[in-house]
XYZ file of C-alpha atoms in Angstrom:
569
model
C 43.220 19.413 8.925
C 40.336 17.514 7.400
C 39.359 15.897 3.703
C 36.536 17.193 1.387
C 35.604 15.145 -1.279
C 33.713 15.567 -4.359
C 32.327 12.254 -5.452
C 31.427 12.083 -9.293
C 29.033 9.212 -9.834
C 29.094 9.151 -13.367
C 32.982 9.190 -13.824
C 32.916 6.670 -10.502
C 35.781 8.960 -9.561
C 36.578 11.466 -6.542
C 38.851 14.234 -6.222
C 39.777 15.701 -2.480
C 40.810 19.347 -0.412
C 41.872 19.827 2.755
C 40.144 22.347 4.966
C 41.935 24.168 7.560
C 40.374 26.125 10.915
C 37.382 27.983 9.954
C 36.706 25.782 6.841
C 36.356 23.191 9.331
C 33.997 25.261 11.834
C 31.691 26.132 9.446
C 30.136 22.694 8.921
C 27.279 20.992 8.761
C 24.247 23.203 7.945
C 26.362 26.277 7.373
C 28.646 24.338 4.910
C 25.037 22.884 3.143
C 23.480 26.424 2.777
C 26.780 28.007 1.190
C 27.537 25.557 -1.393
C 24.491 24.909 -2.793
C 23.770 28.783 -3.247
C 27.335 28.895 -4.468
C 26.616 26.490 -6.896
C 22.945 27.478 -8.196
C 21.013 25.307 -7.107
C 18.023 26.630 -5.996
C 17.326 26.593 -10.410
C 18.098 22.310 -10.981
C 15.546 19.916 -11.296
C 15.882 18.258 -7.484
C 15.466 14.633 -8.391
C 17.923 15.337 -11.816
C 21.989 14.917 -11.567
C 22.827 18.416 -10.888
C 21.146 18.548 -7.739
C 23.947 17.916 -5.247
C 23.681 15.668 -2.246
C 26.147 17.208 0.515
C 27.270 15.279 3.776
C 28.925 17.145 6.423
C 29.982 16.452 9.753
C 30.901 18.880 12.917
C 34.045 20.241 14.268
C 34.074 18.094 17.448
C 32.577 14.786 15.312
C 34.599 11.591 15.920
C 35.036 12.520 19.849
C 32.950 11.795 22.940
C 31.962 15.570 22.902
C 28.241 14.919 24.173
C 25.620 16.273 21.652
C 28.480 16.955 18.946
C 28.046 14.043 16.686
C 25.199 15.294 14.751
C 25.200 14.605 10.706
C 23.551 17.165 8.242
C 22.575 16.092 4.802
C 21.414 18.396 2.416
C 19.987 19.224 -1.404
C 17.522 21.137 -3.146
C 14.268 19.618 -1.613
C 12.049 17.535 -3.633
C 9.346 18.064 -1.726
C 9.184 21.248 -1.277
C 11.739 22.873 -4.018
C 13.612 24.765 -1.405
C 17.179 24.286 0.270
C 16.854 21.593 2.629
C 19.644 20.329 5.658
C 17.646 16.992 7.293
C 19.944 16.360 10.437
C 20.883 13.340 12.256
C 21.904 11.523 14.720
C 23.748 8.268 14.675
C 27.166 7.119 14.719
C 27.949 8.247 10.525
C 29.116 11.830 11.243
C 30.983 10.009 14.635
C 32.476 7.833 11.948
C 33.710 10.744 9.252
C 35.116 12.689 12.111
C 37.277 9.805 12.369
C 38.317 9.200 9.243
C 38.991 12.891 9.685
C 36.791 13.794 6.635
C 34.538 17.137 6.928
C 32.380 16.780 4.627
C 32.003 15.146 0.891
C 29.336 15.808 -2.019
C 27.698 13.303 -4.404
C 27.158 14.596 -7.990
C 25.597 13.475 -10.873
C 24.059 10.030 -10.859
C 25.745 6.552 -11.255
C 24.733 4.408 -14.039
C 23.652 1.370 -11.787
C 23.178 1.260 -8.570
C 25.679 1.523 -6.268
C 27.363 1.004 -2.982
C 29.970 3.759 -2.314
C 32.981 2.679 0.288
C 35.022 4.863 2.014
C 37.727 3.532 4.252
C 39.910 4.723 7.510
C 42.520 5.668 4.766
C 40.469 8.036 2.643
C 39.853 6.010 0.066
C 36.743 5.718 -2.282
C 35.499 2.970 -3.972
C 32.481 2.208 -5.905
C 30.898 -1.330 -5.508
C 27.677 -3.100 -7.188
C 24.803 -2.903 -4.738
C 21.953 -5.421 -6.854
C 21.796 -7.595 -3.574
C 20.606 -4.963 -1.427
C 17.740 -3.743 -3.790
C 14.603 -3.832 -2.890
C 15.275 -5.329 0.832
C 14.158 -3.449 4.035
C 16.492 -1.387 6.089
C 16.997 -4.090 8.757
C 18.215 -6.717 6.491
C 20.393 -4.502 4.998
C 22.131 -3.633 7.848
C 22.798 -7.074 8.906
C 24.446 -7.619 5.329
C 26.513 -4.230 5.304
C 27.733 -5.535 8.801
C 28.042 -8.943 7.439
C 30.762 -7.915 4.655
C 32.321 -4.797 5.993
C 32.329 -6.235 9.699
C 31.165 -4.372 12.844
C 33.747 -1.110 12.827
C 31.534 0.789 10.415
C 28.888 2.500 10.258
C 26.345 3.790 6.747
C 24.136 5.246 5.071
C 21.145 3.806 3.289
C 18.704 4.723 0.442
C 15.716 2.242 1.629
C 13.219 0.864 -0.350
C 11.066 4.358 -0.667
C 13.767 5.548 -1.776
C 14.526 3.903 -4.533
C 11.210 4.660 -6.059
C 11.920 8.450 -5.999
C 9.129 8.442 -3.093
C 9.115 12.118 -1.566
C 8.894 10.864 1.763
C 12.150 9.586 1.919
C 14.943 9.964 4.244
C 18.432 8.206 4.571
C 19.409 6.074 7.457
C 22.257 5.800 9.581
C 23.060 3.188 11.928
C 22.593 4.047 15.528
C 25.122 3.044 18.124
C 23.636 -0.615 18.306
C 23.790 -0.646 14.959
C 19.776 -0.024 14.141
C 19.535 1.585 10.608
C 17.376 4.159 12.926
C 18.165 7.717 12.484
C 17.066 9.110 9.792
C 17.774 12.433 8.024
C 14.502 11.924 7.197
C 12.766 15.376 6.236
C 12.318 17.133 2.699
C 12.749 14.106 0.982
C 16.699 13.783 0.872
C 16.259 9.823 0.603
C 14.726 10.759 -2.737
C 17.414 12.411 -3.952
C 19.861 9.561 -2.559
C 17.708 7.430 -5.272
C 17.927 9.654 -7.832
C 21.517 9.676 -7.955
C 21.396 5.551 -7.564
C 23.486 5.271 -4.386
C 21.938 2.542 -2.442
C 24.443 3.018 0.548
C 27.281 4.625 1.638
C 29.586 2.561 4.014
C 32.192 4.294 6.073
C 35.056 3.013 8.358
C 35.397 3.909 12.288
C 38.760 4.321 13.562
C 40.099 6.579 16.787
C 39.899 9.512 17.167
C 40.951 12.376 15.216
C 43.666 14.837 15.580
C 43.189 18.282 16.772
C 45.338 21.127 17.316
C 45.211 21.067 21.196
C 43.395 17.888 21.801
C 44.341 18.409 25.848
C 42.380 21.046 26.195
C 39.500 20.085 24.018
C 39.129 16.897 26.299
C 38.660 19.330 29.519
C 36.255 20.842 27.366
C 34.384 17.642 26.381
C 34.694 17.072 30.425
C 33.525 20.753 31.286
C 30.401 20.299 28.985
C 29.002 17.233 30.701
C 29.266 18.387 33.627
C 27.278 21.663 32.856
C 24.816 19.186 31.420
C 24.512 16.988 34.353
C 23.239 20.014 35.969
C 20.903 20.837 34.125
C 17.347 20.000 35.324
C 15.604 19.994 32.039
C 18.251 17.366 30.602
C 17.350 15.018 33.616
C 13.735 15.045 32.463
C 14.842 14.223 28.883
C 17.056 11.489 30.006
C 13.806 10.039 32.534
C 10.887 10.771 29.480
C 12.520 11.166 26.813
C 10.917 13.274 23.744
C 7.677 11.868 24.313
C 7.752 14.075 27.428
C 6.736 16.886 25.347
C 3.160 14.776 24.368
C 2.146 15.390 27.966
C 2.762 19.270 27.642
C 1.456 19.519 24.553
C -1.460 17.614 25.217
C -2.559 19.295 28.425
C -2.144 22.756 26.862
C -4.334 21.239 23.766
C -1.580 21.985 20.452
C -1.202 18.341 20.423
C -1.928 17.332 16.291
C -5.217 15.001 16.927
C -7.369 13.432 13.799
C -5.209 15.680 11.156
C -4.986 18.698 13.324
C -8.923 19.079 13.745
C -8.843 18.517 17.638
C -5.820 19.631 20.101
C -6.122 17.270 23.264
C -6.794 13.493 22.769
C -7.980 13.468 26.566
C -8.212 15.935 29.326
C -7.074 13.535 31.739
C -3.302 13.626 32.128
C -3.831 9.926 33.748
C -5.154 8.991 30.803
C -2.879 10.071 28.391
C -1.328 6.913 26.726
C 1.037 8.487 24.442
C 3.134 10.615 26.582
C 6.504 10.541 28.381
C 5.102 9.403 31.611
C 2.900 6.491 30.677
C 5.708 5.185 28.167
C 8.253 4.845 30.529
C 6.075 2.729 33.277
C 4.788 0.524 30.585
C 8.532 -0.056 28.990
C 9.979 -0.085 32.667
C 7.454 -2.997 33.247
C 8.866 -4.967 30.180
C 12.251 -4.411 30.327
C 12.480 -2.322 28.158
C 15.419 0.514 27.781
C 14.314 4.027 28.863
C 17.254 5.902 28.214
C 19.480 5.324 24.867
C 22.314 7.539 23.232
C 21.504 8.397 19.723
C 25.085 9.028 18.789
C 28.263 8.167 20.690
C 29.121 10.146 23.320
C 25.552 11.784 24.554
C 24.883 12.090 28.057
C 21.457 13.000 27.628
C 19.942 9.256 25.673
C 16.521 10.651 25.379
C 16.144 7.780 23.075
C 14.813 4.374 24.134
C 14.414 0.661 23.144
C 10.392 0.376 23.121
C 9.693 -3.570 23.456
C 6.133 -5.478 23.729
C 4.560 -6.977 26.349
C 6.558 -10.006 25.886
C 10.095 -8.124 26.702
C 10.572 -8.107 22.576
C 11.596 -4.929 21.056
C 9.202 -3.305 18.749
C 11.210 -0.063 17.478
C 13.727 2.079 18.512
C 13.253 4.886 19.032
C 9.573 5.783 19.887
C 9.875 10.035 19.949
C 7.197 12.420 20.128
C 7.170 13.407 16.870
C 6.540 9.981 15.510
C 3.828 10.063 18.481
C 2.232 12.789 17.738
C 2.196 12.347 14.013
C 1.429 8.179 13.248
C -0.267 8.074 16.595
C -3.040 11.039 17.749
C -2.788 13.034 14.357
C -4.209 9.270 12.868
C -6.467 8.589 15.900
C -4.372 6.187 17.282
C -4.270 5.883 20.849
C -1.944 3.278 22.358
C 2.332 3.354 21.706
C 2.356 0.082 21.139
C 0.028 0.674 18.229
C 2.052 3.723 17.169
C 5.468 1.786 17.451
C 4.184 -0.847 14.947
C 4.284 1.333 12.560
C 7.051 3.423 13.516
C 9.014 0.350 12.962
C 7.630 -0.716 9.590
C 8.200 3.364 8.280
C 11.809 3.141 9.603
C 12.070 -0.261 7.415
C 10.774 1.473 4.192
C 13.293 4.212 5.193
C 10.736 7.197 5.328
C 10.384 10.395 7.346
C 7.649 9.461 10.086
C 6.583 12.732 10.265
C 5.682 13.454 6.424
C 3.876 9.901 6.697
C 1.692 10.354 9.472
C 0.590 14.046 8.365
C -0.092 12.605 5.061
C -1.832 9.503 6.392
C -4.025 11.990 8.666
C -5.343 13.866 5.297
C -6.060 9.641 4.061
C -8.002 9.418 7.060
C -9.506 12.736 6.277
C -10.421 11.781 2.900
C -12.638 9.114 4.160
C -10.146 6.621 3.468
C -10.053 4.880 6.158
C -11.231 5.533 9.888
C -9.007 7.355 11.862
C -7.793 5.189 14.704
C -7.759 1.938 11.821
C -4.435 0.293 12.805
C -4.738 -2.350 9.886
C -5.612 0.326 7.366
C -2.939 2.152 8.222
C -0.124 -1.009 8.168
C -1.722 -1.611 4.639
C -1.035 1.605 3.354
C 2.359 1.219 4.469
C 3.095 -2.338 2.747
C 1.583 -0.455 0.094
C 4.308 2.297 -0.231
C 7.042 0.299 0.835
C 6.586 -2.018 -2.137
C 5.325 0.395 -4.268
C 2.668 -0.357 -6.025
C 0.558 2.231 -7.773
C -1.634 2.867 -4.503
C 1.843 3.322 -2.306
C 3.207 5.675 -5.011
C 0.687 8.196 -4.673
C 0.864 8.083 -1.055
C 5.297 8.692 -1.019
C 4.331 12.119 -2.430
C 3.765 13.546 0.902
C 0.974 15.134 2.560
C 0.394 18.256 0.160
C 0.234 15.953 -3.121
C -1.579 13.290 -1.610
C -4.398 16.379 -0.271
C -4.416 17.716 -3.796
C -4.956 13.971 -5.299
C -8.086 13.545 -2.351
C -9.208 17.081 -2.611
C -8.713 17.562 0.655
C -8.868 21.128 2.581
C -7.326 20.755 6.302
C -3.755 19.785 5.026
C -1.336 20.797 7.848
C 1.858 21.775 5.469
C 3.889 24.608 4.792
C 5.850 25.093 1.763
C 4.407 21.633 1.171
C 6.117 19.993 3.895
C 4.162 18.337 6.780
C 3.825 20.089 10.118
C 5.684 19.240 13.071
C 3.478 18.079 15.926
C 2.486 21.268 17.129
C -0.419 23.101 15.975
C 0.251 27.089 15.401
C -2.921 28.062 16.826
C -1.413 27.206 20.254
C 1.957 26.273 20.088
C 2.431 29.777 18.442
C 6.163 30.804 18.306
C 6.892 27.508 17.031
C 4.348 28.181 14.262
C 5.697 31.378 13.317
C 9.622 29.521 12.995
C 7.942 26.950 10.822
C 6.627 30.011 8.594
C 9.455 31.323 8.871
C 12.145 29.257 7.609
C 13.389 28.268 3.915
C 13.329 24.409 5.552
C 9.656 23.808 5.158
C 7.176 22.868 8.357
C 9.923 22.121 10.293
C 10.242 22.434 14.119
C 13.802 22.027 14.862
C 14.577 25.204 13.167
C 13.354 26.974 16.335
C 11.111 25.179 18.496
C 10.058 26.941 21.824
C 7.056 25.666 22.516
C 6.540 26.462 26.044
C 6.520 30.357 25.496
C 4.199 31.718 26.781
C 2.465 33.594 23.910
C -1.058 35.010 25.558
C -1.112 38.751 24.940
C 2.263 38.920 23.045
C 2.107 40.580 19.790
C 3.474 39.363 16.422
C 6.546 41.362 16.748
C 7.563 40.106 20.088
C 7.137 36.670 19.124
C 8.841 36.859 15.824
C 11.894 38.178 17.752
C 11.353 35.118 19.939
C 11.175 33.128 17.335
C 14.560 34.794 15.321
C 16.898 33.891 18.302
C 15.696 30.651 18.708
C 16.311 30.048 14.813
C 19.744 31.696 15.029
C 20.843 29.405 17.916
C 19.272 26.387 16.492
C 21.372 26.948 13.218
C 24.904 27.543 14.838
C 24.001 24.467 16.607
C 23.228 22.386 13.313
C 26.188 23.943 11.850
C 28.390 22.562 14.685
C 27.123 19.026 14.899
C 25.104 19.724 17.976
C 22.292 18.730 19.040
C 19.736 21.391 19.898
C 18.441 19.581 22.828
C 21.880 20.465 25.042
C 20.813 24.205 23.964
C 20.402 25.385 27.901
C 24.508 24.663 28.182
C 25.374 25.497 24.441
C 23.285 28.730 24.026
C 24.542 29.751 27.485
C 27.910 29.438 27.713
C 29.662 30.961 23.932
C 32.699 30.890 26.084
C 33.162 27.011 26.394
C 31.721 26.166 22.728
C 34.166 29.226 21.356
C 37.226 27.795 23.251
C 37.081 24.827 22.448
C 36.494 25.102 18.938
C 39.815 27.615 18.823
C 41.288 24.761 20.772
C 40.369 21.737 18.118
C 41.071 23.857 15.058
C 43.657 26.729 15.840
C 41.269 29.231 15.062
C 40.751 32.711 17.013
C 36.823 33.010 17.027
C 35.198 35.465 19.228
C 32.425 35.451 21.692
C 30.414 36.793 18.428
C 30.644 33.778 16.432
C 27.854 31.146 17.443
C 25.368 33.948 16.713
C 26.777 35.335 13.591
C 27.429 31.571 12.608
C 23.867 30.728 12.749
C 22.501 34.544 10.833
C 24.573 33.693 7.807
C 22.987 30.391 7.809
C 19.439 31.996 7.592
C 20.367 34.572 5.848
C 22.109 32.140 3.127
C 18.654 29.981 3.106
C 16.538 32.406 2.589
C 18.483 34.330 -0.194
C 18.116 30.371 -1.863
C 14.341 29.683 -1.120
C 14.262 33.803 -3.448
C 16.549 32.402 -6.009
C 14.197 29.268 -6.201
C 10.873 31.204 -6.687
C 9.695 31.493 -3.254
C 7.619 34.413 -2.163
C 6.030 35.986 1.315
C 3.006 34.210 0.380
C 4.504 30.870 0.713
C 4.918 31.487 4.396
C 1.407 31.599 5.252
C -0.372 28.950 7.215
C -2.982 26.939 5.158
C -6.297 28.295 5.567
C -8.325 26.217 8.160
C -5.615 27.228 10.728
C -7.132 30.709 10.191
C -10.440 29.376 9.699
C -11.129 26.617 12.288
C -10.682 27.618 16.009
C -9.515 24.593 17.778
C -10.744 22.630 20.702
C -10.776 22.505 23.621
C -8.715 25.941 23.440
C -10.899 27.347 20.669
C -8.062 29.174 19.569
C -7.551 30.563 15.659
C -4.223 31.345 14.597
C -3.687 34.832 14.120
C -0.166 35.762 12.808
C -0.182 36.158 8.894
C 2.723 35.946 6.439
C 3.132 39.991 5.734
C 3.165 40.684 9.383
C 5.287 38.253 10.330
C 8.142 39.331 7.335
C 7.236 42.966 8.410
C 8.248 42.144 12.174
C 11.459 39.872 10.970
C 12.534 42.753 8.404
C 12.681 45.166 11.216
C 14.576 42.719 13.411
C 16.933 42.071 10.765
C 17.514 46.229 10.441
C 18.413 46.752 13.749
């Protein structure tokens, strides 16, 4: 058994279910997608009350199941108006699992801002949060751990957030405790704000019951040691995520100078910003190349990135912060990059929206791409938020509308991942593709090789990478364990039967993850979305890119065309 709770800020009151076997399984995304169609909200004003803000952990959360502690929070998007899950790692869904709570829902909005508490015995409480207004992430923390003490772990609405700024995400504490992991996309910190909950702090405990919680522990054994065989997860654990800057580099899809360019250098010695280069230079410091992001994870393809004096700057330094704040701005050097990464993980913003957004600034004539100070600036700028820093929290499709800008990498007004579509193509057509905006973890496979491949075969390409990456989010999993998950339905199907007395078949993972889609889409309809909004902006179309010279080439109605088929077989 585990709790659901519906939270009602206005009434500062909370009333609680139990769910039972496949209420249970179907978390996470899956659990997002269905209640907010459910509950019609694809038609609310997404920064009003009756936009809810769901929380909901996995089946295995609260274990040392590696990859299985993943979060997913979720709302009608207020950047893009259509459903959003932003996922996590961190040690908040870790913490839920053991309080034995699924999954709770925040509606309506509190009168003043507030600090919600929820404690190892399931109860709720509502507490003034003034003193952490207006403070950075960091200092936050360090109160929150002041006051509660260390066995916790939260939630918090940072000061972007506050503002209503649509670049805001919500961070969790990591497993030292770092208010750094984000569910940071489609601007779900926004709608934390909007509702006036300035944190949410939750108890950690043991962990929680299951229904045959002997065999789910030779499951959690059999798992890592199908990962520990795994070749690609060694690489990951060596290079981290930036080890996917020196692929993406060399094949030229890297984002460079807001997308106008696809290799900052040809040579691969020379390439500062990839896995490779990072881990000498933090090696060299003493710095900490491998790092879980959530208890548990055998893979810690996260990191603790320090200076040249041995002092951290930020952690963790990923490719997609990389790619984005560092060669989509012209910037160069990781220390430069994790500067900033830092100060947008202070403000509590998604580093991805913020450094496509900053690369159409730079593109506006601005500032000069490769300005490290200009950039900082425009960061102090948002994270107090002045009328400047406003503007700029609208995210990289507002902020290219206020500078009239044309080359504005976004779909359904969300910033691109860092990979451009011209290259990185079946990536591209996922990011069309889904209700969740330019988003690569909805099915990223960016190592297909896509040269004489039609639109068809790569939109069915793209379709089972979706469908495994949403069973995945819908079980707490991380996607990067996907060469053991995807592979083995036997071992992720037993031992969910064995946590939760259920009697799932092989079928599930995959049917799991087509409801999800299917769900998402049937909301992004419902909200006013159209075939149209799938297309890639112009200049993608428009602007072959060097040094691969390459134009995209799949368009919206083909792409549908090819998925409706799929879908009809």
């Amino acid at each position: 058994m585990r709790k659901y709770f519906d939270i009602h800020l206005q009434e500062c009151s909370f009333s609680m279910q139990e769910f039972h076997g496949e209420q249970v399984v179907r978390a996470g995304r899956h659990f997002i997608a269905k209640k907010l169609l459910e509950c019609g909200a694809a038609t609310v004003d997404p920064l009003g009350r009756d936009n809810p803000l769901i929380f909901s952990a996995g089946p295995f959360a609260g274990t040392n199941f590696s990859n299985a502690n993943r979060l997913s929070v979720g709302a009608r998007s207020p950047l893009t108006g259509g459903i959003k899950e932003a996922n996590s790692g961190g040690t908040f869904a870790f913490a839920m699992g053991q309080c034995e709570i699924a999954a709770f829902t925040l509606h309506g909005a509190c009168a003043d801002w507030t600090l919600i508490r929820i404690t190892k015995e399931g109860e709720i409480s509502f507490e003034d949060a003034d003193a952490y207004m207006g403070k950075g992430n960091t200092e936050v923390a360090a109160m929150l751990f002041e006051k509660y003490g260390k066995k916790i772990s939260f939630g918090i609405c940072g000061p972007v957030g506050e503002y209503l700024g649509l670049v805001a995400g919500i961070a969790f504490a990591d497993t030292d405790g770092r208010p750094s992991r984000l569910a940071a996309r489609g601007g779900i910190g926004a709608v934390m704000g909007s509702k006036k909950v300035k944190a949410i702090v939750i108890d950690q405990v043991k962990m929680p019951s299951f229904h045959d919680r002997k065999k789910v522990m030779g499951a959690v054994r059999e798992y890592g040691v199908k990962l520990a065989q795994e070749p690609a997860i060694d690489v990951y654990k060596r290079l981290g995520t930036a080890a996917v800057g020196d692929f993406t580099n060399y094949v030229g899809g890297l984002p460079v100078r807001n997308f106008s360019a696809g290799q900052l250098t040809p040579d691969k010695d020379a390439f500062q910003l990839g896995g490779a280069n990072i881990r000498e230079r933090n090696l060299s410091r003493g710095g900490q190349t491998a790092h879980a992001c959530m208890p548990g994870c055998q893979i810690e393809c996260s990191n603790v990135y320090v200076d040249a004096q041995g002092q951290e700057m930020v952690s963790p330094l990923e490719y997609e912060t990389l790619g984005l704040l560092g060669s989509n701005c012209g910037i160069e050097d990781p220390d430069d990059v994790a500067r900033l990464n830092a100060l947008v993980n202070d403000m509590g913003a998604d580093t991805i929206e913020v450094g496509g957004m900053l690369g159409v600034v730079l593109a506006a004539g601005e500032g000069g791409f490769g300005d490290v100070e200009f950039l900082a600036k425009a960061l102090d700028d948002m994270r107090i938020g002045n009328a400047r820093g406003r503007i700029l929290a609208q995210g990289a499709a507002r902020v290219g509308e206020h500078f009239g800008v044309r080359r504005v990498p976004v779909i359904k007004r969300q910033a691109l991942s860092a990979y451009d579509p011209r290259v990185i193509e079946v990536t591209g057509i996922s990011m069309m593709l889904t209700a969740q905006g330019g988003d690569h973890t909805v099915g990223n496979v960016p190592t297909y090789e896509c040269k004489g491949k039609t639109t068809a075969e790569l939109v069915a390409v793209s379709l089972a990478a979706q469908i495994n990456a949403a069973a995945a989010d819908s079980l707490g999993l991380c996607i990067f364990g996907r060469t053991v998950t995807d592979t083995n339905p036997e071992l992720i199907v037993g031992a969910l039967n064995d946590a939760h007395g259920t009697n799932l078949d092989l079928t599930f993972p995959k049917a799991l993850g087509r409801e999800v889609l299917e769900m998402e889409w049937a909301f992004n309809r419902a909200a006013g979305f159209t075939e149209a909004d799938d297309e890639l902006p112009a200049f993608f179309y428009d602007e072959p890119l060097p040094p691969s010279e390459k134009s995209a080439r799949h368009h919206s109605g083909a792409v549908n065309e090819s998925l409706r088929e799929l879908l009809a077989q």
